[in-house]
Coordinates of C-alpha atoms in Angstrom, one line a residue:
Chain A
M10 CA -25.3 3.8 21.5
S11 CA -27.4 4.7 18.5
L12 CA -25.9 6.6 15.6
E13 CA -27.9 8.8 13.3
V14 CA -26.3 10.5 10.2
Q15 CA -28.6 13.0 8.6
N16 CA -28.2 14.6 5.2
L17 CA -24.5 15.1 5.2
V18 CA -23.3 17.3 2.4
R19 CA -19.6 18.0 1.8
R20 CA -18.2 19.8 -1.2
F21 CA -14.7 19.9 -2.4
G22 CA -14.7 22.8 -4.9
R23 CA -17.5 22.0 -7.3
A24 CA -17.5 18.3 -6.7
A25 CA -19.7 16.9 -3.9
A26 CA -18.1 14.1 -1.9
L27 CA -21.2 13.8 0.1
D28 CA -24.6 14.8 -1.4
G29 CA -27.1 14.2 1.4
A30 CA -25.9 11.0 2.9
S31 CA -28.1 9.6 5.7
L32 CA -27.9 6.4 7.6
D33 CA -28.5 5.1 11.1
A34 CA -27.4 2.3 13.5
Q35 CA -29.3 0.9 16.5
P36 CA -27.4 0.4 19.8
G37 CA -25.1 -2.6 19.4
E38 CA -25.8 -2.9 15.7
V39 CA -23.0 -3.5 13.1
V40 CA -23.7 -1.5 9.9
A41 CA -21.5 -1.7 6.8
L42 CA -21.1 1.3 4.6
L43 CA -20.5 -0.3 1.2
G44 CA -19.6 1.3 -2.1
P45 CA -17.0 1.7 -4.8
S46 CA -14.0 3.9 -4.2
G47 CA -14.9 7.6 -4.4
C48 CA -18.5 7.1 -3.4
G49 CA -18.0 9.1 -0.2
K50 CA -17.9 6.4 2.4
T51 CA -14.5 7.4 3.7
T52 CA -15.6 11.0 3.9
T53 CA -18.6 9.9 5.9
L54 CA -16.4 8.1 8.3
R55 CA -14.1 11.1 8.7
V56 CA -17.0 13.4 9.3
I57 CA -18.3 11.1 12.0
A58 CA -14.9 10.9 13.6
G59 CA -14.6 14.6 13.5
F60 CA -11.6 14.9 11.1
E61 CA -13.6 16.6 8.5
Q62 CA -16.5 19.1 8.8
A63 CA -19.7 18.6 6.8
D64 CA -21.0 21.7 5.0
S65 CA -24.5 20.7 6.2
G66 CA -26.2 17.8 8.0
H67 CA -25.9 16.3 11.4
V68 CA -24.2 13.4 13.2
L69 CA -26.1 12.3 16.3
L70 CA -24.6 9.8 18.7
G71 CA -27.0 8.7 21.4
G72 CA -29.1 11.7 20.5
Q73 CA -26.2 14.1 21.1
D74 CA -25.1 16.3 18.1
L75 CA -21.4 15.8 17.6
S76 CA -20.9 18.7 15.2
R77 CA -19.2 21.0 17.8
L78 CA -17.2 18.3 19.5
P79 CA -13.5 18.0 18.6
P80 CA -12.3 14.4 17.6
H81 CA -10.6 13.8 20.9
R82 CA -13.8 14.3 22.9
R83 CA -16.1 12.2 20.8
D84 CA -15.3 8.8 22.4
I85 CA -15.2 7.1 19.1
G86 CA -12.9 4.2 18.5
L87 CA -11.3 4.1 15.1
V88 CA -9.4 1.3 13.4
F89 CA -7.5 2.7 10.4
Q90 CA -7.0 0.9 7.1
D91 CA -3.2 1.1 7.7
Y92 CA -3.8 0.3 11.5
A93 CA -1.8 3.5 12.4
L94 CA -0.1 1.7 15.4
F95 CA 2.4 4.0 17.1
P96 CA 5.7 2.5 15.9
H97 CA 7.8 3.7 18.9
M98 CA 5.4 2.2 21.5
T99 CA 5.0 -1.4 22.7
V100 CA 1.8 -3.3 22.1
A101 CA 0.7 -2.6 25.7
D102 CA 1.5 1.1 25.4
N103 CA -0.4 1.3 22.1
V104 CA -3.5 -0.4 23.6
G105 CA -3.2 1.7 26.8
Y106 CA -2.7 5.0 25.0
G107 CA -6.4 6.1 25.1
L108 CA -6.7 5.0 28.8
R109 CA -3.6 7.1 29.6
R110 CA -5.1 10.1 27.9
R111 CA -8.1 9.6 30.1
G112 CA -5.9 9.7 33.2
M113 CA -6.4 6.1 34.2
A114 CA -4.0 4.9 36.9
A115 CA -1.2 2.5 35.9
P116 CA -2.6 -0.6 37.7
A117 CA -6.1 -0.3 36.3
R118 CA -4.7 0.5 32.9
A119 CA -2.5 -2.6 32.9
A120 CA -5.6 -4.7 33.8
R121 CA -7.7 -3.2 31.1
V122 CA -4.9 -3.7 28.5
A123 CA -4.6 -7.3 29.6
D124 CA -8.3 -7.8 29.2
M125 CA -8.3 -6.3 25.7
L126 CA -5.4 -8.4 24.5
E127 CA -7.1 -11.4 25.8
L128 CA -10.2 -10.4 23.8
V129 CA -8.2 -10.3 20.6
R130 CA -6.2 -13.3 21.6
L131 CA -2.8 -11.6 21.7
S132 CA -1.9 -12.2 25.4
G133 CA 1.8 -12.4 25.9
L134 CA 2.7 -10.0 23.2
E135 CA 2.6 -6.9 25.4
A136 CA 6.2 -6.0 25.1
R137 CA 6.5 -6.4 21.3
R138 CA 6.7 -3.4 18.9
P139 CA 4.3 -3.1 16.0
A140 CA 7.1 -3.8 13.5
Q141 CA 7.6 -7.3 15.1
L142 CA 4.0 -8.3 14.5
S143 CA 2.3 -9.9 11.5
G144 CA -0.4 -8.0 9.5
G145 CA -3.1 -9.9 11.2
Q146 CA -1.7 -9.3 14.7
Q147 CA -1.3 -5.6 14.0
Q148 CA -4.9 -5.5 12.9
R149 CA -6.0 -7.0 16.2
V150 CA -3.8 -4.6 18.2
A151 CA -5.5 -1.7 16.4
L152 CA -8.9 -3.2 17.3
A153 CA -7.9 -3.7 20.9
R154 CA -6.6 -0.2 21.1
A155 CA -9.9 1.2 19.7
L156 CA -12.0 -0.9 22.0
A157 CA -9.9 -0.2 25.2
I158 CA -11.5 3.2 25.7
A159 CA -15.0 1.6 25.7
P160 CA -16.0 3.8 22.8
R161 CA -19.6 4.9 22.2
L162 CA -19.1 4.0 18.6
L163 CA -16.6 1.9 16.7
L164 CA -15.5 2.9 13.2
L165 CA -13.6 0.4 11.0
D166 CA -12.0 1.6 7.8
E167 CA -11.5 -1.2 5.4
P168 CA -10.5 -3.5 8.3
L169 CA -9.4 -6.5 6.3
S170 CA -8.3 -5.1 3.0
N171 CA -4.5 -5.2 3.8
L172 CA -4.6 -8.9 4.6
D173 CA -4.2 -11.9 2.3
A174 CA -7.2 -13.8 1.2
R175 CA -6.9 -16.8 3.6
L176 CA -6.1 -14.7 6.6
R177 CA -9.0 -12.5 5.7
A178 CA -11.5 -15.3 6.0
T179 CA -10.3 -16.3 9.5
L180 CA -10.2 -12.8 10.8
Q181 CA -13.6 -12.1 9.4
L182 CA -15.1 -14.8 11.6
E183 CA -13.0 -13.6 14.6
L184 CA -13.9 -10.0 14.1
R185 CA -17.6 -10.8 13.9
Q186 CA -17.3 -12.8 17.2
I187 CA -15.4 -10.0 19.0
L188 CA -17.9 -7.4 17.8
S189 CA -20.9 -9.3 19.1
Q190 CA -19.0 -10.0 22.3
V191 CA -18.4 -6.3 23.1
G192 CA -21.7 -5.2 21.7
T193 CA -20.4 -1.8 20.6
T194 CA -22.3 0.0 17.9
T195 CA -20.1 -0.4 14.8
L196 CA -19.8 1.2 11.4
I197 CA -17.6 -0.6 8.9
V198 CA -16.5 1.1 5.7
T199 CA -15.7 -1.3 3.0
H200 CA -15.7 -1.8 -0.8
D201 CA -15.9 -5.5 -0.5
Q202 CA -19.5 -6.8 -0.6
E203 CA -18.5 -10.2 0.8
E204 CA -16.9 -8.6 3.8
A205 CA -20.0 -6.4 4.3
M206 CA -22.3 -9.4 4.2
A207 CA -20.1 -11.4 6.6
L208 CA -19.7 -8.7 9.2
A209 CA -22.8 -6.5 9.2
D210 CA -26.3 -6.7 10.5
R211 CA -27.3 -4.1 7.9
I212 CA -25.6 -2.8 4.9
A213 CA -25.8 0.8 3.5
I214 CA -25.0 1.0 -0.1
M215 CA -23.5 4.2 -1.2
R216 CA -22.9 5.9 -4.5
Q217 CA -21.9 9.4 -5.5
G218 CA -22.3 10.8 -2.0
R219 CA -25.6 9.2 -1.2
V220 CA -26.9 6.1 0.5
L221 CA -29.1 4.3 -2.0
Q222 CA -30.3 1.6 0.3
L223 CA -30.0 0.5 3.9
G224 CA -31.1 -3.0 4.8
T225 CA -30.1 -6.5 6.0
P226 CA -27.8 -8.4 3.7
R227 CA -30.7 -10.4 2.5
E228 CA -32.9 -7.4 1.8
V229 CA -30.3 -5.5 -0.3
C230 CA -29.4 -8.6 -2.2
E231 CA -32.9 -9.9 -2.9
E232 CA -34.8 -6.6 -3.0
P233 CA -32.3 -4.1 -4.4
A234 CA -33.6 -0.6 -4.6
T235 CA -31.8 0.3 -7.8
R236 CA -30.0 -1.3 -10.7
F237 CA -26.7 0.0 -9.2
V238 CA -27.3 -1.8 -5.9
A239 CA -28.3 -5.0 -7.8
E240 CA -25.2 -5.0 -9.9
F241 CA -22.9 -4.0 -7.1
L242 CA -24.0 -7.0 -4.9
G243 CA -23.0 -10.0 -6.9
R244 CA -23.6 -11.1 -10.4
A245 CA -26.7 -9.8 -12.1
L246 CA -28.5 -10.2 -15.5
W247 CA -30.1 -6.9 -16.3
L248 CA -32.8 -6.7 -19.0
E249 CA -34.5 -3.7 -20.3
G250 CA -38.1 -3.8 -21.4
E251 CA -41.7 -3.0 -20.4
Y252 CA -43.8 -4.3 -17.5
A253 CA -47.5 -4.9 -17.6
D254 CA -49.8 -7.0 -15.4
G255 CA -47.4 -9.5 -14.0
V256 CA -45.4 -10.0 -17.2
F257 CA -42.2 -8.3 -18.3
T258 CA -41.6 -8.0 -22.0
T259 CA -37.9 -7.7 -22.9
R260 CA -36.6 -5.6 -25.8
G261 CA -36.0 -8.9 -27.5
G262 CA -39.7 -9.7 -27.1
T263 CA -39.4 -12.5 -24.5
R264 CA -42.2 -12.5 -22.0
M265 CA -41.1 -13.4 -18.5
P266 CA -43.5 -13.5 -15.5
C267 CA -42.5 -11.4 -12.5
P268 CA -44.0 -9.8 -9.4
P269 CA -45.0 -6.1 -9.6
P270 CA -42.4 -3.5 -8.7
R271 CA -42.0 -2.7 -5.0
L272 CA -40.9 0.9 -5.6
R273 CA -42.2 3.6 -7.9
A274 CA -39.7 4.7 -10.6
A275 CA -39.7 6.3 -14.0
R276 CA -38.2 3.2 -15.6
H277 CA -37.9 -0.4 -14.4
G278 CA -35.7 -3.2 -15.6
L279 CA -35.8 -6.9 -14.9
L280 CA -33.2 -8.3 -12.6
L281 CA -32.3 -12.0 -12.7
R282 CA -29.6 -13.6 -10.5
P283 CA -27.5 -15.9 -12.8
H284 CA -27.4 -18.6 -10.1
L285 CA -31.2 -18.9 -10.3
L286 CA -31.3 -19.3 -14.1
R287 CA -31.6 -22.7 -15.5
P288 CA -31.8 -24.1 -19.0
A289 CA -35.4 -24.7 -20.1
E290 CA -37.7 -25.4 -23.1
E291 CA -38.9 -21.8 -23.2
G292 CA -37.6 -18.4 -22.0
L293 CA -34.8 -16.1 -22.8
P294 CA -32.9 -17.1 -26.0
A295 CA -29.2 -17.3 -25.4
V296 CA -26.1 -18.3 -27.4
V297 CA -23.1 -20.1 -25.7
I298 CA -19.9 -18.1 -25.9
G299 CA -17.7 -20.5 -23.9
A300 CA -17.3 -22.7 -20.9
Q301 CA -14.8 -22.7 -18.1
F302 CA -13.8 -25.0 -15.3
R303 CA -13.6 -22.9 -12.1
G304 CA -12.6 -25.5 -9.5
H305 CA -15.9 -25.8 -7.6
A306 CA -18.2 -25.4 -10.6
M307 CA -18.4 -25.2 -14.4
Q308 CA -19.2 -21.8 -15.6
V309 CA -20.9 -21.1 -19.0
A310 CA -20.7 -17.7 -20.6
L311 CA -23.8 -16.8 -22.6
M312 CA -25.0 -13.9 -24.8
V313 CA -28.7 -13.3 -23.9
E314 CA -30.9 -11.9 -26.6
E315 CA -27.8 -11.0 -28.6
R316 CA -26.9 -8.1 -26.4
V317 CA -26.5 -8.9 -22.7
P318 CA -23.6 -11.2 -21.6
V319 CA -24.0 -13.3 -18.5
V320 CA -22.0 -16.1 -16.7
V321 CA -24.1 -19.0 -15.4
D322 CA -23.0 -21.8 -13.0
W323 CA -23.7 -25.1 -14.8
P324 CA -25.2 -28.0 -12.7
H325 CA -22.9 -30.8 -11.8
G326 CA -23.2 -33.8 -14.1
A327 CA -25.1 -31.9 -16.8
V328 CA -23.8 -32.0 -20.3
L329 CA -21.8 -28.9 -21.2
P330 CA -23.1 -27.0 -24.2
R331 CA -20.8 -26.2 -27.0
P332 CA -19.8 -22.7 -28.1
G333 CA -22.3 -21.4 -30.7
E334 CA -25.1 -23.6 -29.4
A335 CA -28.4 -21.9 -28.8
L336 CA -30.6 -22.5 -25.7
R337 CA -33.2 -20.9 -23.5
L338 CA -33.0 -19.7 -19.9
W339 CA -35.8 -19.6 -17.4
A340 CA -36.3 -18.1 -14.0
D341 CA -39.5 -18.6 -11.9
A342 CA -41.6 -15.5 -11.3
G343 CA -40.7 -15.5 -7.6
E344 CA -37.1 -15.2 -8.4
A345 CA -37.3 -12.3 -10.9
R346 CA -37.4 -8.7 -9.6
L347 CA -38.5 -5.4 -11.2
V348 CA -35.9 -2.9 -10.1
A349 CA -35.7 0.8 -10.7
E350 CA -33.3 2.0 -13.4
D351 CA -30.7 4.4 -11.8
Chain B
M18 CA 32.4 -7.0 -26.1
M19 CA 30.5 -4.6 -23.8
R20 CA 33.0 -5.2 -21.0
W21 CA 36.0 -4.3 -23.1
L22 CA 34.4 -1.1 -24.2
D23 CA 33.5 -0.3 -20.6
L24 CA 37.0 -0.8 -19.2
P25 CA 38.7 2.5 -20.1
L26 CA 35.6 4.4 -18.9
R27 CA 35.7 2.5 -15.6
L28 CA 39.4 3.2 -15.1
L29 CA 38.9 6.9 -15.8
A30 CA 36.0 7.1 -13.3
R31 CA 38.2 5.4 -10.7
A32 CA 41.1 7.7 -11.4
G33 CA 38.7 10.6 -11.0
V34 CA 37.6 9.3 -7.6
L35 CA 41.1 8.8 -6.5
V36 CA 42.3 12.3 -7.4
T37 CA 39.3 13.8 -5.7
V38 CA 39.9 11.9 -2.5
L39 CA 43.6 12.9 -2.6
F40 CA 42.7 16.5 -3.0
L41 CA 40.3 16.2 0.0
L42 CA 42.6 14.4 2.3
V43 CA 46.2 15.4 1.5
P44 CA 45.9 19.0 2.6
L45 CA 44.2 17.9 5.9
V46 CA 47.0 15.3 6.5
V47 CA 49.7 18.0 5.7
A48 CA 48.1 20.4 8.2
C49 CA 47.9 17.7 10.9
V50 CA 51.6 16.8 10.4
L51 CA 52.7 20.4 10.3
S52 CA 51.0 21.0 13.6
F53 CA 53.6 18.8 15.2
D54 CA 56.5 20.5 13.5
D55 CA 59.2 22.0 15.8
R56 CA 60.3 24.7 13.4
S57 CA 58.9 28.2 13.8
F58 CA 58.5 28.7 10.0
L59 CA 56.8 26.9 7.2
G60 CA 59.8 24.8 6.1
P61 CA 60.2 21.9 3.7
F62 CA 57.9 18.9 4.2
P63 CA 58.1 16.6 6.1
P64 CA 59.4 18.2 9.2
R65 CA 62.6 16.7 10.9
E66 CA 61.9 17.7 14.5
W67 CA 58.7 17.1 16.3
S68 CA 57.0 18.9 19.3
L69 CA 53.8 19.9 20.8
R70 CA 54.7 23.6 21.0
W71 CA 51.9 24.8 18.8
Y72 CA 49.4 23.0 20.9
R73 CA 50.9 24.7 23.9
G74 CA 50.7 28.0 22.0
F75 CA 47.0 27.3 21.4
L76 CA 46.3 26.7 25.1
D77 CA 48.4 29.7 26.2
N78 CA 46.9 32.1 23.8
P79 CA 43.8 33.8 25.5
A80 CA 42.4 34.9 22.1
Y81 CA 42.1 31.2 21.1
M82 CA 40.8 30.0 24.4
D83 CA 38.3 32.8 24.6
G84 CA 37.3 32.2 21.0
F85 CA 36.8 28.5 21.7
W86 CA 34.5 29.1 24.7
M87 CA 32.6 31.7 22.8
S88 CA 32.2 29.3 19.9
V89 CA 30.9 26.6 22.2
Q90 CA 28.4 29.0 23.8
V91 CA 27.2 30.4 20.5
A92 CA 26.9 27.0 18.9
L93 CA 24.9 25.6 21.9
A94 CA 22.6 28.6 22.0
A95 CA 22.1 28.9 18.3
G96 CA 21.9 25.1 17.9
A97 CA 19.2 24.9 20.5
A98 CA 17.2 27.8 19.0
A99 CA 17.5 26.5 15.5
T100 CA 16.5 23.0 16.6
I101 CA 13.4 24.2 18.4
I102 CA 12.3 26.6 15.7
G103 CA 13.2 24.2 12.9
T104 CA 11.2 21.4 14.5
L105 CA 8.1 23.5 15.0
A106 CA 8.5 24.8 11.4
A107 CA 8.8 21.3 10.0
L108 CA 5.7 20.1 12.0
A109 CA 3.8 23.1 10.7
V110 CA 4.9 22.7 7.1
S111 CA 4.2 18.9 7.1
D112 CA 0.6 19.5 8.0
P113 CA -1.5 19.3 4.8
R114 CA -4.0 21.8 6.1
L115 CA -1.5 24.7 6.0
P116 CA -2.2 26.8 3.0
G117 CA 0.9 27.7 0.9
R118 CA 3.1 25.0 2.4
A119 CA 5.6 25.0 -0.4
V120 CA 6.1 28.8 0.0
W121 CA 6.6 28.5 3.7
E122 CA 9.0 25.6 3.3
A123 CA 11.0 27.6 0.6
L124 CA 11.1 30.6 3.0
F125 CA 12.5 28.6 5.8
L126 CA 15.1 27.0 3.5
S127 CA 16.1 30.3 1.9
P128 CA 19.1 31.1 4.2
K129 CA 20.8 28.1 2.5
F130 CA 20.8 30.0 -0.8
V131 CA 21.4 33.6 0.3
P132 CA 25.1 34.3 0.4
T133 CA 26.2 34.2 4.0
V134 CA 28.1 37.5 3.6
V135 CA 24.8 39.1 2.6
I136 CA 23.0 37.6 5.7
G137 CA 25.9 38.8 7.9
F138 CA 25.7 42.4 6.6
S139 CA 21.9 42.6 6.6
L140 CA 21.8 41.3 10.2
L141 CA 24.4 43.8 11.3
V142 CA 22.4 46.7 9.9
F143 CA 19.1 45.3 11.1
T144 CA 20.2 44.5 14.7
A145 CA 21.8 48.0 14.9
R146 CA 18.5 49.4 13.8
I147 CA 16.3 47.6 16.3
G148 CA 18.8 48.3 19.1
I149 CA 20.6 44.9 19.6
F150 CA 24.3 45.7 20.1
D151 CA 25.4 42.8 22.2
P152 CA 27.7 40.8 19.9
F153 CA 26.8 37.5 21.6
T154 CA 23.1 38.0 21.0
R155 CA 23.9 39.0 17.4
L156 CA 26.0 36.0 16.8
V157 CA 23.4 33.6 18.2
L158 CA 20.8 35.3 16.0
G159 CA 22.9 35.1 12.9
H160 CA 23.9 31.4 13.5
T161 CA 20.3 30.5 14.3
I162 CA 19.2 31.9 10.9
I163 CA 21.9 30.1 8.9
T164 CA 21.5 26.8 10.7
L165 CA 17.7 26.8 10.6
P166 CA 17.4 25.3 7.1
F167 CA 19.4 22.3 8.2
T168 CA 17.4 21.5 11.4
M169 CA 14.2 22.0 9.5
R170 CA 15.3 19.8 6.6
A171 CA 16.4 17.1 8.9
V172 CA 13.1 17.0 10.8
L173 CA 11.1 17.2 7.6
A174 CA 13.0 14.2 6.3
S175 CA 12.3 12.2 9.4
L176 CA 8.6 13.2 9.3
I177 CA 8.1 11.5 6.0
G178 CA 7.5 8.2 7.9
L179 CA 4.8 9.9 10.0
R180 CA 1.4 9.2 8.5
R181 CA -1.6 11.5 9.0
S182 CA -3.4 8.4 10.4
H183 CA -1.0 8.2 13.3
M184 CA -2.0 11.7 14.4
E185 CA -5.6 11.0 13.9
A186 CA -5.4 7.7 15.8
A187 CA -4.0 9.6 18.8
M188 CA -6.7 12.2 18.6
S189 CA -9.5 9.6 18.3
L190 CA -8.1 8.0 21.5
G191 CA -8.5 11.3 23.4
A192 CA -5.3 13.3 22.6
T193 CA -5.7 17.0 21.8
E194 CA -3.8 17.9 18.6
A195 CA -0.9 19.4 20.6
R196 CA -0.8 16.3 22.7
A197 CA -0.8 14.1 19.6
L198 CA 2.1 16.1 18.1
W199 CA 4.1 15.5 21.3
D200 CA 3.2 11.8 21.7
V201 CA 3.4 10.8 18.0
A202 CA 5.1 13.3 15.7
V203 CA 8.0 14.3 18.0
P204 CA 9.1 10.7 18.7
A205 CA 8.8 10.0 14.9
A206 CA 11.0 13.0 14.2
R207 CA 13.5 12.2 17.0
S208 CA 16.3 11.1 14.8
G209 CA 15.8 14.1 12.6
I210 CA 15.8 16.4 15.6
V211 CA 19.1 14.9 16.9
A212 CA 20.7 15.0 13.5
G213 CA 19.5 18.6 12.9
A214 CA 20.8 19.7 16.3
A215 CA 24.2 18.2 15.7
M216 CA 24.4 19.7 12.2
A217 CA 23.5 23.1 13.6
F218 CA 26.1 22.8 16.3
V219 CA 28.9 21.9 13.9
L220 CA 27.9 24.5 11.3
S221 CA 27.7 27.2 13.9
F222 CA 31.0 26.1 15.3
D223 CA 32.9 26.6 12.0
E224 CA 30.9 29.5 10.6
V225 CA 33.1 32.5 9.5
A226 CA 31.3 34.8 7.1
V227 CA 28.3 35.8 9.3
S228 CA 30.5 35.9 12.4
L229 CA 32.9 38.3 10.7
F230 CA 30.1 40.9 10.6
L231 CA 28.5 40.3 13.9
S232 CA 31.5 39.9 16.3
D233 CA 33.6 42.6 17.7
A234 CA 37.2 42.8 18.9
F235 CA 36.3 41.4 22.4
T236 CA 33.7 38.8 21.3
Q237 CA 35.3 36.5 18.8
T238 CA 34.4 32.9 17.9
L239 CA 37.3 30.5 17.4
P240 CA 37.3 30.7 13.5
I241 CA 37.3 34.5 13.7
A242 CA 40.2 34.4 16.2
L243 CA 42.0 32.1 13.8
V244 CA 41.4 34.5 10.8
A245 CA 42.6 37.5 12.9
E246 CA 45.7 35.6 14.1
M247 CA 46.5 34.4 10.7
R248 CA 46.5 38.0 9.4
A249 CA 48.6 39.3 12.3
N250 CA 51.3 36.6 12.4
L251 CA 51.1 33.4 10.4
N252 CA 52.4 30.5 12.4
L253 CA 51.7 26.9 13.0
T254 CA 49.4 27.4 15.9
I255 CA 46.7 27.6 13.2
A256 CA 47.7 24.1 12.1
A257 CA 47.3 22.9 15.7
V258 CA 44.0 24.5 16.1
S259 CA 42.8 23.1 12.8
T260 CA 43.8 19.6 13.9
V261 CA 41.9 20.0 17.2
F262 CA 39.0 21.3 15.2
L263 CA 39.1 18.4 12.8
A264 CA 39.4 15.8 15.5
A265 CA 36.4 17.3 17.4
T266 CA 34.2 17.4 14.3
L267 CA 35.2 13.9 13.4
L268 CA 34.4 12.7 16.9
L269 CA 30.9 14.3 16.7
V270 CA 30.2 12.8 13.3
L271 CA 31.3 9.3 14.5
L272 CA 29.1 9.7 17.5
L273 CA 26.1 10.7 15.3
D274 CA 26.8 7.8 13.0
R275 CA 26.5 5.5 15.9
L276 CA 23.3 7.2 17.1
I277 CA 21.4 7.7 13.9
G278 CA 23.3 6.6 10.8
I279 CA 25.6 8.7 8.6
E280 CA 23.4 8.5 5.5
R281 CA 20.6 10.5 7.1
L282 CA 23.1 13.2 8.2
A283 CA 24.9 13.3 4.9
G284 CA 21.7 13.5 3.0
D285 CA 20.8 16.6 4.8
V286 CA 24.2 18.2 4.5
G287 CA 24.6 17.4 0.9
A288 CA 22.0 20.0 -0.2
R289 CA 24.0 23.0 1.1
G290 CA 23.8 25.6 -1.7

């Protein structure tokens, strides 16, 4: 079912947790709400779930305004960051809880619970208690419990943040697979950009109670709407300066070719992704600060135009520069972006 | 070097513990032993002849037996009332949306700190004023008030493990807030509810000060009957009753320890002001 969040405003005293946040999700789409802590993403989720009221704005689910609906009548599945499994109930009772509240008869309930546990690959653990499960298993029980009620919308709050790095990678794949299998419209709240990229069809980047940009992972990465978006999604070299006729002149006086800005703004800066930079005969002057071996690649730390630090991956086999050495960096016009200053 | 300096201090601390334990236990042991004394006066210790006459005296004395049953009834009624009210109060106070939570909590815990004599007297005046003269009702009322802090504390302590997300999970799955409380909060608080109920029963059972004000000549709890009897004629029946009392309490505590663990219980009793 489609989700539409329109201009949510929520104030706590003088501070605004939500300051006109809007986003949407198409039926069956997975959208990630990405932002640093305190940006309002959790408040957005809680407003959608009905645990908090917005001061103004609307949440529409399948065209229906949810504002007046209490949480227990919204048919929204929720997976909490701490999983919130009921400790005194078995896995089966946890997963079947929502069905029970809907008055489903015991045999039908048992069948549905079995289906859900099969979906998350936990068949056979029906009689266990949450305390007897690993973190990854608890996470999957929480997911099965939320999906059992066939929700109109699935909300995931930092779904993988409580798991260790290796498990996170496996579960990411599995979660993605389960989400596409059930086809439920899903909103994932996360502060981890890699998680957002891996799981979502589209990403909404949030800051200070507003959604700055909503687009596919590729769009938000390659065509960021603002400097904040650019720097939040991976490494970025940000240069201030002036643009005129296909050429950006940095404050250091270097002229770099680049396409015209896509969006109007009072001020633009030049965004270069460090992995697209390469040493060249001409371009941005930089001084080597140091080099570091990082397992899969060599990384070289540089000071660009004596004021902006950047870390660049160094090609395999290339000779490592020495600290203090001066060189120039180049990026092709197609890889440079003019992005609005925040 | 450190160890040698510590030694005297350590010995002193141990001696302190030993003396305290002796002061706690010896009088109890003496009372128990005396309850089996055959003599009809408080003679030199230990007694030379043994008998169960004081236990017979206890069973034969209608004042004691009536008092015992009255105590049981009052403790059951007051314990039940204090458990229900205390549980509801704890659930209400643990909800972060309640304005002035700390004030409410302090209010419910206040009977702990008001002298029981004051509570007894105030209740006597108050119940007379609002037309409650039945001593049983008065006793239940008084005991409910003084045991309420303990049931509420016990439930509050057990609710610490309950996270807001548990309640919200239940609600997102289709439970009304009341239903979520029943399905999620009450099971989480179960050990606290049981501990609180048991505490309330025991405290009500041996309560004296409030009962002194609220009972009358025909409606006496066991402790009141004991006090009255002791004033009238001091004999060793009191020792026998005390022993029975002690045994019953010990039994209950052991039972609770098996059920929920003594630390939880002791933690909630320890704060008595």
